[in-house]
PDB file of C-alpha atoms in Angstrom:
ATOM      1  CA  UNK A   1       0.000   0.000   0.000  1.00  0.00           C
ATOM      2  CA  UNK A   2       1.133   3.509  -0.679  1.00  0.00           C
ATOM      3  CA  UNK A   3       1.523   6.105   2.031  1.00  0.00           C
ATOM      4  CA  UNK A   4      -1.430   8.049   0.619  1.00  0.00           C
ATOM      5  CA  UNK A   5      -3.699   4.998   0.926  1.00  0.00           C
ATOM      6  CA  UNK A   6      -2.664   4.414   4.518  1.00  0.00           C
ATOM      7  CA  UNK A   7      -3.316   8.051   5.421  1.00  0.00           C
ATOM      8  CA  UNK A   8      -6.751   7.883   3.765  1.00  0.00           C
ATOM      9  CA  UNK A   9      -7.664   4.702   5.668  1.00  0.00           C
ATOM     10  CA  UNK A  10      -6.503   6.134   8.999  1.00  0.00           C
ATOM     11  CA  UNK A  11      -8.467   9.328   8.361  1.00  0.00           C
ATOM     12  CA  UNK A  12     -11.605   7.359   7.479  1.00  0.00           C
ATOM     13  CA  UNK A  13     -11.316   5.241  10.622  1.00  0.00           C
ATOM     14  CA  UNK A  14     -10.737   8.348  12.763  1.00  0.00           C
ATOM     15  CA  UNK A  15     -13.823  10.029  11.288  1.00  0.00           C
ATOM     16  CA  UNK A  16     -15.855   6.893  11.865  1.00  0.00           C
ATOM     17  CA  UNK A  17     -14.774   6.690  15.492  1.00  0.00           C
ATOM     18  CA  UNK A  18     -15.482  10.374  16.000  1.00  0.00           C
ATOM     19  CA  UNK A  19     -18.972   9.930  14.571  1.00  0.00           C
ATOM     20  CA  UNK A  20     -19.639   7.008  16.891  1.00  0.00           C
ATOM     21  CA  UNK A  21     -18.564   9.112  19.840  1.00  0.00           C
ATOM     22  CA  UNK A  22     -21.274  11.690  19.180  1.00  0.00           C
ATOM     23  CA  UNK A  23     -23.926  10.699  21.689  1.00  0.00           C
ATOM     24  CA  UNK A  24     -26.967  12.422  23.057  1.00  0.00           C
ATOM     25  CA  UNK A  25     -25.167  13.464  26.201  1.00  0.00           C
ATOM     26  CA  UNK A  26     -25.492  17.119  27.068  1.00  0.00           C
ATOM     27  CA  UNK A  27     -22.137  18.532  28.031  1.00  0.00           C
ATOM     28  CA  UNK A  28     -21.382  22.228  28.350  1.00  0.00           C
ATOM     29  CA  UNK A  29     -19.538  22.356  25.025  1.00  0.00           C
ATOM     30  CA  UNK A  30     -22.253  20.497  23.127  1.00  0.00           C
ATOM     31  CA  UNK A  31     -24.998  22.671  24.579  1.00  0.00           C
ATOM     32  CA  UNK A  32     -23.279  25.953  23.769  1.00  0.00           C
ATOM     33  CA  UNK A  33     -22.516  24.832  20.205  1.00  0.00           C
ATOM     34  CA  UNK A  34     -26.122  23.775  19.708  1.00  0.00           C
ATOM     35  CA  UNK A  35     -27.428  27.193  20.720  1.00  0.00           C
ATOM     36  CA  UNK A  36     -25.677  28.957  17.839  1.00  0.00           C
ATOM     37  CA  UNK A  37     -27.834  29.933  14.899  1.00  0.00           C
ATOM     38  CA  UNK A  38     -26.889  28.977  11.351  1.00  0.00           C
ATOM     39  CA  UNK A  39     -25.899  32.593  10.715  1.00  0.00           C
ATOM     40  CA  UNK A  40     -23.603  32.638  13.748  1.00  0.00           C
ATOM     41  CA  UNK A  41     -21.958  29.400  12.644  1.00  0.00           C
ATOM     42  CA  UNK A  42     -21.494  30.746   9.115  1.00  0.00           C
ATOM     43  CA  UNK A  43     -19.998  33.934  10.516  1.00  0.00           C
ATOM     44  CA  UNK A  44     -17.459  31.909  12.480  1.00  0.00           C
ATOM     45  CA  UNK A  45     -16.653  29.790   9.429  1.00  0.00           C
ATOM     46  CA  UNK A  46     -16.138  32.896   7.270  1.00  0.00           C
ATOM     47  CA  UNK A  47     -13.266  33.955   9.548  1.00  0.00           C
ATOM     48  CA  UNK A  48     -11.421  30.613   9.440  1.00  0.00           C
ATOM     49  CA  UNK A  49      -8.265  30.225   7.360  1.00  0.00           C
ATOM     50  CA  UNK A  50      -9.701  27.439   5.201  1.00  0.00           C
ATOM     51  CA  UNK A  51     -10.431  27.321   1.476  1.00  0.00           C
ATOM     52  CA  UNK A  52     -13.854  28.732   0.680  1.00  0.00           C
ATOM     53  CA  UNK A  53     -14.310  30.529   3.988  1.00  0.00           C
ATOM     54  CA  UNK A  54     -14.229  33.936   2.328  1.00  0.00           C
ATOM     55  CA  UNK A  55     -16.989  32.752   0.013  1.00  0.00           C
ATOM     56  CA  UNK A  56     -19.228  32.086   3.013  1.00  0.00           C
ATOM     57  CA  UNK A  57     -18.728  35.670   4.168  1.00  0.00           C
ATOM     58  CA  UNK A  58     -19.408  36.989   0.665  1.00  0.00           C
ATOM     59  CA  UNK A  59     -22.604  34.942   0.486  1.00  0.00           C
ATOM     60  CA  UNK A  60     -23.744  36.365   3.825  1.00  0.00           C
ATOM     61  CA  UNK A  61     -23.148  39.911   2.598  1.00  0.00           C
ATOM     62  CA  UNK A  62     -25.099  39.155  -0.586  1.00  0.00           C
ATOM     63  CA  UNK A  63     -28.020  37.828   1.457  1.00  0.00           C
ATOM     64  CA  UNK A  64     -27.909  40.915   3.678  1.00  0.00           C
ATOM     65  CA  UNK A  65     -27.989  43.209   0.641  1.00  0.00           C
ATOM     66  CA  UNK A  66     -30.864  41.285  -0.914  1.00  0.00           C
ATOM     67  CA  UNK A  67     -32.836  41.370   2.324  1.00  0.00           C
ATOM     68  CA  UNK A  68     -32.207  45.120   2.663  1.00  0.00           C
ATOM     69  CA  UNK A  69     -33.442  45.677  -0.895  1.00  0.00           C
ATOM     70  CA  UNK A  70     -36.530  43.577  -0.245  1.00  0.00           C
ATOM     71  CA  UNK A  71     -37.203  45.541   2.941  1.00  0.00           C
ATOM     72  CA  UNK A  72     -36.985  48.807   0.969  1.00  0.00           C
ATOM     73  CA  UNK A  73     -39.430  47.501  -1.613  1.00  0.00           C
ATOM     74  CA  UNK A  74     -41.809  46.389   1.119  1.00  0.00           C
ATOM     75  CA  UNK A  75     -41.849  49.877   2.637  1.00  0.00           C
ATOM     76  CA  UNK A  76     -42.555  51.707  -0.646  1.00  0.00           C
ATOM     77  CA  UNK A  77     -46.134  52.963  -0.832  1.00  0.00           C
TER      78      UNK A  77
END
């Protein structure tokens, strides 16, 4: 097996074990993470140094602009 294959297998097993460890227990960390809204989570993601994170922030700004425009149209008499 190549080194790449071994790394992929180890990563898959680690992800599988991590998924199995996600129970319905309510710890402080799990509870606080669950109370975040989708917008708050997206805002946090947009600040991370990962590929595509800036796109999340740009999408949020686009949604904000669209909502502002819709609000203006709703208030026109």
